[in-house]
Short mmCIF file of C-alpha atoms in Angstrom, two decimals:
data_model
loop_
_atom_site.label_atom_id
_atom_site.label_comp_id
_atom_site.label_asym_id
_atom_site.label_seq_id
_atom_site.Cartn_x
_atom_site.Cartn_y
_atom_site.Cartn_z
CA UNK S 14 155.59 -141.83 15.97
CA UNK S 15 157.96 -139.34 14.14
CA UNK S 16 156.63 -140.25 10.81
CA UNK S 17 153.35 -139.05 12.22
CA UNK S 18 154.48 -136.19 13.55
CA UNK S 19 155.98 -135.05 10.40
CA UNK S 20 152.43 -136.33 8.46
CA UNK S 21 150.38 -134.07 10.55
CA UNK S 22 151.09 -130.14 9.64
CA UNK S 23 150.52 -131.62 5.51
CA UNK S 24 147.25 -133.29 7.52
CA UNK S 25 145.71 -129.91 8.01
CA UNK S 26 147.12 -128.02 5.64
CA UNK S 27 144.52 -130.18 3.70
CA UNK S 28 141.86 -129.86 6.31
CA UNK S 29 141.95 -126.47 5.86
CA UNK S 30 142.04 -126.03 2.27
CA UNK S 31 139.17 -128.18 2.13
CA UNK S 32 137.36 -125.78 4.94
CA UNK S 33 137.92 -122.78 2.51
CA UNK S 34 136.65 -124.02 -0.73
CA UNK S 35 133.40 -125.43 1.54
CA UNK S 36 132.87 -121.57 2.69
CA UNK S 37 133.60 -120.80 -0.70
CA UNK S 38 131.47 -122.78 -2.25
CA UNK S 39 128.30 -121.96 0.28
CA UNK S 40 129.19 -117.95 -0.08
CA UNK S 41 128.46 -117.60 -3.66
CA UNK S 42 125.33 -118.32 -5.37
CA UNK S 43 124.75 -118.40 -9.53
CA UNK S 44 122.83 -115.98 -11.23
CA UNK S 45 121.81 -115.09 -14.35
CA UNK S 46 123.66 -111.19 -15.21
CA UNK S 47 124.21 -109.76 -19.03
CA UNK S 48 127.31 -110.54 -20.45
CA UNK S 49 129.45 -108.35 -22.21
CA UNK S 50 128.93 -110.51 -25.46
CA UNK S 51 125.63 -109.40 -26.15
CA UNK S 52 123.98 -112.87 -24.30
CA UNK S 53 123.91 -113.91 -21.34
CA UNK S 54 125.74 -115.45 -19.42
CA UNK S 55 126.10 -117.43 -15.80
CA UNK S 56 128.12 -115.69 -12.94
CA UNK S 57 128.68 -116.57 -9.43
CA UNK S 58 128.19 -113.58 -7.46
CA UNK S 59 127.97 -113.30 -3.41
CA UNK S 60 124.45 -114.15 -0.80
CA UNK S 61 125.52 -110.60 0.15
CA UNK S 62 123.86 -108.93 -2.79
CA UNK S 63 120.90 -111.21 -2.26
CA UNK S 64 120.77 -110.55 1.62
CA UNK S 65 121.00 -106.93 0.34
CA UNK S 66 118.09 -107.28 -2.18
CA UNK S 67 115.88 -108.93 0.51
CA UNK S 68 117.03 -106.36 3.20
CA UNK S 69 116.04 -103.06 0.45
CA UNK S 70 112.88 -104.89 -0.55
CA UNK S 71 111.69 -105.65 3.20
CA UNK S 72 112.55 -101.35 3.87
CA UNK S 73 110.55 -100.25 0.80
CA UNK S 74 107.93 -103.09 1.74
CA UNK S 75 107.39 -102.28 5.50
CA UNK S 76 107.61 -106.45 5.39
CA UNK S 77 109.73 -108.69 7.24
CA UNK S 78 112.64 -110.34 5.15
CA UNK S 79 111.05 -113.77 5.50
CA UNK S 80 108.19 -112.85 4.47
CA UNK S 81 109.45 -112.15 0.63
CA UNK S 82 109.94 -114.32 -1.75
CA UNK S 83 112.47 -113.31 -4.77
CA UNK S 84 112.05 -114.19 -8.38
CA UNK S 85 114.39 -113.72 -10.91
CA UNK S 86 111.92 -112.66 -14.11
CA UNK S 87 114.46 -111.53 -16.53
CA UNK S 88 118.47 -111.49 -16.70
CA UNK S 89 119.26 -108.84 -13.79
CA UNK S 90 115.48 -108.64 -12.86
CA UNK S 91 113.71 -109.72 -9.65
CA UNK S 92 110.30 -109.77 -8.43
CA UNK S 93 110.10 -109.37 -4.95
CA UNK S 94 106.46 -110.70 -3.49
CA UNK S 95 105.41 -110.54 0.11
CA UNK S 96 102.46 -108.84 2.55
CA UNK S 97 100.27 -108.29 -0.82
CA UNK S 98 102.78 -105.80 -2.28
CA UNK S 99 104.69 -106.73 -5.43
CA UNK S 100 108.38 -104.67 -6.15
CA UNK S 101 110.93 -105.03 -8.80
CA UNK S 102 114.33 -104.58 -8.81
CA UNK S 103 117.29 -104.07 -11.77
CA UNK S 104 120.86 -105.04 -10.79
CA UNK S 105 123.01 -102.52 -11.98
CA UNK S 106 126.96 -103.43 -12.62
CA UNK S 107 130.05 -101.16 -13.14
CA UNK S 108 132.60 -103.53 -14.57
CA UNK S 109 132.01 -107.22 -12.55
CA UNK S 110 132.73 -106.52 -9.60
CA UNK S 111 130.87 -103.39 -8.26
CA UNK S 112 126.87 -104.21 -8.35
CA UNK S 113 124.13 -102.43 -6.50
CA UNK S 114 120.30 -103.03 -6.68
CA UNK S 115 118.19 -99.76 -8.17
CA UNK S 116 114.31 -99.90 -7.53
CA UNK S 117 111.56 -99.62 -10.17
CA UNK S 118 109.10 -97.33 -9.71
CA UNK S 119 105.65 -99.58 -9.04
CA UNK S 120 103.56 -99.52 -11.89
CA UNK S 121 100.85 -98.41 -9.56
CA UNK S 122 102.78 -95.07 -9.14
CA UNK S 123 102.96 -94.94 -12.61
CA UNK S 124 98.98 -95.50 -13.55
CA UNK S 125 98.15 -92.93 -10.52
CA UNK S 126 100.33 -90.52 -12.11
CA UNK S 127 99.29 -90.90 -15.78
CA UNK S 128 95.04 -91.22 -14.77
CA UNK S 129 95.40 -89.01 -11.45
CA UNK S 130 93.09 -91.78 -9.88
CA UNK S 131 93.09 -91.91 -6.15
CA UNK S 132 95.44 -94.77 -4.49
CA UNK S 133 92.18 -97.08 -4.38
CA UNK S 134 90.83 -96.42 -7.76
CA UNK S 135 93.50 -98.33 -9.07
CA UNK S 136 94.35 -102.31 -9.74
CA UNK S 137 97.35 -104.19 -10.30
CA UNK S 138 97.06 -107.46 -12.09
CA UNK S 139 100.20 -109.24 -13.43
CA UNK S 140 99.74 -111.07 -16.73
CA UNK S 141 102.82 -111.77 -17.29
CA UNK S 142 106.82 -111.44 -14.86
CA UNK S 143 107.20 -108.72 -17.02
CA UNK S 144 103.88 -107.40 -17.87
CA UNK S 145 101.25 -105.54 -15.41
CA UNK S 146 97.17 -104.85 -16.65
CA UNK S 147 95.95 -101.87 -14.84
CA UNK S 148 92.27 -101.06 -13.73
CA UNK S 149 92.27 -97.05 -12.76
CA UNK S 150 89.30 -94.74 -12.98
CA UNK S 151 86.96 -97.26 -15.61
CA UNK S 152 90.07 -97.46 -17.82
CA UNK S 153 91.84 -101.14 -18.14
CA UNK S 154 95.64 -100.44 -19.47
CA UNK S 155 98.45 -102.51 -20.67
CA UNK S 156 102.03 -101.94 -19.07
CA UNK S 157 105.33 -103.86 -19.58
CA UNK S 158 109.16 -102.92 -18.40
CA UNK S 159 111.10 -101.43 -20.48
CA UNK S 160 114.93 -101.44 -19.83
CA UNK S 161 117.66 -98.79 -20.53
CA UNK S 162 121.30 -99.31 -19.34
CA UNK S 163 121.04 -99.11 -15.75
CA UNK S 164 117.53 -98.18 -15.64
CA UNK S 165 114.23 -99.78 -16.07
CA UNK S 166 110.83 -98.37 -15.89
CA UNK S 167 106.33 -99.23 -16.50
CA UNK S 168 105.57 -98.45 -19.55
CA UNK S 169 102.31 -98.06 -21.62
CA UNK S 170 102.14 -99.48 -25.12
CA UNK S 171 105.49 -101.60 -24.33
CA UNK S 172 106.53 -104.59 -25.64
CA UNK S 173 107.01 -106.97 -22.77
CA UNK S 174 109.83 -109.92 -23.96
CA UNK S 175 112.50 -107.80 -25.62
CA UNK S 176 115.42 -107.84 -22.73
CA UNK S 177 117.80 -104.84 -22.91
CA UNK S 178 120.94 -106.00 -22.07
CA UNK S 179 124.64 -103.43 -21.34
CA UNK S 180 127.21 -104.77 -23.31
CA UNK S 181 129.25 -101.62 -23.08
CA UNK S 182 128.69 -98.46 -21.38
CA UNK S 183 126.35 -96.17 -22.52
CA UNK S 184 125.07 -99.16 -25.51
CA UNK S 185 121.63 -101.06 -24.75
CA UNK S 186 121.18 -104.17 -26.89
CA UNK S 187 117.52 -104.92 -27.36
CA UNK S 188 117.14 -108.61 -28.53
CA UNK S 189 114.04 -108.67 -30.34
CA UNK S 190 111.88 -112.36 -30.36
CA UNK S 191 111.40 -113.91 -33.81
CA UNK S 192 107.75 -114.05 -32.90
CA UNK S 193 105.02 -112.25 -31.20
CA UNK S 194 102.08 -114.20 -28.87
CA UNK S 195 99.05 -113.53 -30.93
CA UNK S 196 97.23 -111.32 -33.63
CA UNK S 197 95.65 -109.60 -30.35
CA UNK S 198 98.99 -108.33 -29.29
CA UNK S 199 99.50 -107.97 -32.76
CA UNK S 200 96.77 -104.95 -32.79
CA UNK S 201 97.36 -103.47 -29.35
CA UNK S 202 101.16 -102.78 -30.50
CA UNK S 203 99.96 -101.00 -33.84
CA UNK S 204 97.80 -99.27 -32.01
CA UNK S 205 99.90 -97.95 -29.46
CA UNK S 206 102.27 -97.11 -32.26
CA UNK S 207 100.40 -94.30 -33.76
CA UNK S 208 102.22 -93.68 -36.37
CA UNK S 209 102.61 -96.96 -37.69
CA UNK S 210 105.74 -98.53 -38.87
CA UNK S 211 107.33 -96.91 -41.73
CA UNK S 212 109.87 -98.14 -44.46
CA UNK S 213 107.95 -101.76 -44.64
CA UNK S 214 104.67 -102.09 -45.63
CA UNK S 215 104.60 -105.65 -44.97
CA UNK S 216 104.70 -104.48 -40.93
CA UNK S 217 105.82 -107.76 -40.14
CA UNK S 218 105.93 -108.69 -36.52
CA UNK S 219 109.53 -108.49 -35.84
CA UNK S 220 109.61 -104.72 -36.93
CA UNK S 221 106.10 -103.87 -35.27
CA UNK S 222 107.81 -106.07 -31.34
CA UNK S 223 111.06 -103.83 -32.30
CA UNK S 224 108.83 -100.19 -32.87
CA UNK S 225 106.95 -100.68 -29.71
CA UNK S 226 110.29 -101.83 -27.44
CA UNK S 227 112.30 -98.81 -28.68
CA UNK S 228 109.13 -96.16 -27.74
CA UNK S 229 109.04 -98.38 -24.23
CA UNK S 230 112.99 -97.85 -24.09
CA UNK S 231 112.72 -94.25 -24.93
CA UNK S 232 109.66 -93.58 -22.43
CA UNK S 233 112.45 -94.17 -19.55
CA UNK S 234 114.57 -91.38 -20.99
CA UNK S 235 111.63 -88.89 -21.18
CA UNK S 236 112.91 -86.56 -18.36
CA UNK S 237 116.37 -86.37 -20.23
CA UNK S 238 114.84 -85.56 -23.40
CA UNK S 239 112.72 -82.63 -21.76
CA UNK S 240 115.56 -80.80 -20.49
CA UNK S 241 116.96 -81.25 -23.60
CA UNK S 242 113.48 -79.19 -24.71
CA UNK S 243 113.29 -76.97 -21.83
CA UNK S 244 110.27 -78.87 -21.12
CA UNK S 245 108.81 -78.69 -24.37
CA UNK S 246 106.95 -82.15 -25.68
CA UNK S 247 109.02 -83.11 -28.83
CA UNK S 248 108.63 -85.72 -31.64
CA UNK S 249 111.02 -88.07 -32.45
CA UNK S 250 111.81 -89.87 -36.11
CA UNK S 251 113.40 -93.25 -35.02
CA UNK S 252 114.67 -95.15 -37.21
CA UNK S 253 116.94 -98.78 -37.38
CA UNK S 254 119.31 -100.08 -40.14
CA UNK S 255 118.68 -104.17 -40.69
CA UNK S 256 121.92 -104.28 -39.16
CA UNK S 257 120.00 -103.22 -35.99
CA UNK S 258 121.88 -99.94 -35.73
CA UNK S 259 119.23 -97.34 -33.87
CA UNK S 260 119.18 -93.46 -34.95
CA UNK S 261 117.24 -90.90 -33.42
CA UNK S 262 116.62 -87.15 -35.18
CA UNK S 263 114.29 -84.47 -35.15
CA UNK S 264 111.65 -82.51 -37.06
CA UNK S 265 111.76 -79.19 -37.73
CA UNK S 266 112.43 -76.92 -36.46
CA UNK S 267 114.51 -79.01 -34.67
CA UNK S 268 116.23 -80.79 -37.04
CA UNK S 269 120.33 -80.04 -36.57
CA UNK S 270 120.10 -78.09 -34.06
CA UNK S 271 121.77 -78.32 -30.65
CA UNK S 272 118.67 -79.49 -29.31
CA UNK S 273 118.83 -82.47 -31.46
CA UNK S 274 122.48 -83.23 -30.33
CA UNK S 275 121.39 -82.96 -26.81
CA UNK S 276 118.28 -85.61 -27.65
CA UNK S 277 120.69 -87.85 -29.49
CA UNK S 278 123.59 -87.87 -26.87
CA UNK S 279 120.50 -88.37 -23.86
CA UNK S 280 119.42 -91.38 -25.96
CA UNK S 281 122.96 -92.89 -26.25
CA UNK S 282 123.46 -95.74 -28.43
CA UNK S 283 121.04 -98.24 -29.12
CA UNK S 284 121.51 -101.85 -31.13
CA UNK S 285 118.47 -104.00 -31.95
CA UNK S 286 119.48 -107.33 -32.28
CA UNK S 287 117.04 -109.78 -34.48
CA UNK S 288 115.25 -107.37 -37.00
CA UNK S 289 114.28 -108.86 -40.26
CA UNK S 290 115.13 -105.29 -41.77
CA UNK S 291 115.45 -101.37 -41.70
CA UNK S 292 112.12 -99.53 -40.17
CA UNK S 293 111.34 -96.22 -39.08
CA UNK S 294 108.67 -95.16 -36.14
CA UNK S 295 107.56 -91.66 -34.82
CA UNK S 296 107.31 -90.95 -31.39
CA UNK S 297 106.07 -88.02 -29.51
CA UNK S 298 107.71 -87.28 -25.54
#
């Protein structure tokens, strides 16, 4: 009887630890996030932030929580579906520990504000988790997501499969795939890219994916580069070493001037990871 008296405190001490690594275990869940290394990379984070996602997406929705289902479509990326209404949502981290969910702007929004079609002129069709084709006003038009650190946004003319990933602050990493879908795509991107790719005149597809994802990055940054301006539409020279390193400058009569520093420094750093080579594309904002 004393042996068992003296067995019983180590008894549940080992009840208890077992208790806490059960709660543990049920308290985290494993997601997908972008990793400081450039890939990406599996960590545990809590059901809170997922509670949290489904509790923002059910305000914004008008929908009840159980009504949405959540779908992770790229690293840090989730779809939320429910009561016919389609959101997305970008996990933004400072550091590991501090995360918060930032909504992106419906690509209806988006098409209603670039046509200025009424709210039931236009149609949302998803070809793709991160692709959207658009009916508005007799027009059919192609939008993808384009990523900057801490920011995503719809974008015409984008490139939908190059994932922009923070691997420090203030640096996106666009990893560019080796291949595109098909010659179709092939055409739509060139064409969207009106001034062509410069600096290869093979075009290959890597360099004509990595013109059209840096002019879809870039489109999310348009209201920093205007008050860089003062408002004024501006065109950019971008170019990209085959190291991947991204530069951004100005014509003239632009060219070294303080509004070029102020264009440059509301760009940040940019790295394109997977380029066959140097290239250089032109874009107007």
């Amino acid at each position: 009887m004393t042996r068992l008296v003296r067995l019983l405190p180590l008894v549940l001490v080992a009840l208890l630890a077992l208790t806490g690594c059960h709660r543990r275990a049920r308290a985290t869940a494993t997601v997908a996030q972008p990793a400081t290394s450039g890939g990406v990379v599996a960590t545990s984070i809590s059901h809170r932030h997922y509670r949290n996602l489904l509790r923002i997406a059910s305000r914004d929705t008008q929908c009840h929580h159980r009504e949405l289902s959540a779908q992770e479509v790229s690293p840090g990326i989730f779809s939320i579906s429910g009561c016919g209404q389609l959101r997305d949502y970008v996990m933004v981290c400072s550091g590991r520990r501090h995360c918060r969910w930032v909504g992106i702007q419906p690509v209806e929004a988006v098409a209603i504000a670039e046509t200025q079609c009424a709210t039931g002129q236009v149609v949302v069709q998803p070809t793709g988790p991160l692709s959207r084709t658009v009916s508005a006003c007799g027009q059919t038009l192609q939008y993808a997501l384009a990523c900057a650190p801490g920011a995503c946004a719809w974008s015409r003319g984008a490139v939908a499969g190059g994932v922009v990933m923070q691997t420090e602050p203030g640096t996106a990493v666009i990893v560019v795939p080796d291949a595109y879908a098909s010659p179709s795509q092939q055409v739509q991107v060139q064409e969207a890219s009106t001034a062509g790719v410069v600096g290869d005149e093979s075009a290959d597809v890597v360099q004509i994916d990595a013109a059209g994802t840096l002019q879809s990055l870039l489109a999310t940054q348009i209201a920093a580069i205007r008050q860089c301006t003062g408002g004024a539409p501006v065109t950019l020279a971008i170019r990209w070493t085959a190291q991947g390193q991204v530069g951004v400058a100005l014509a003239p009569p632009h060219a070294g001037t303080q509004v070029e520093a102020c264009v440059q420094a509301a760009v940040g750093s940019v790295v394109l990871q997977g380029v066959s080579g140097p290239g250089q594309v032109q874009a107007s904002f």
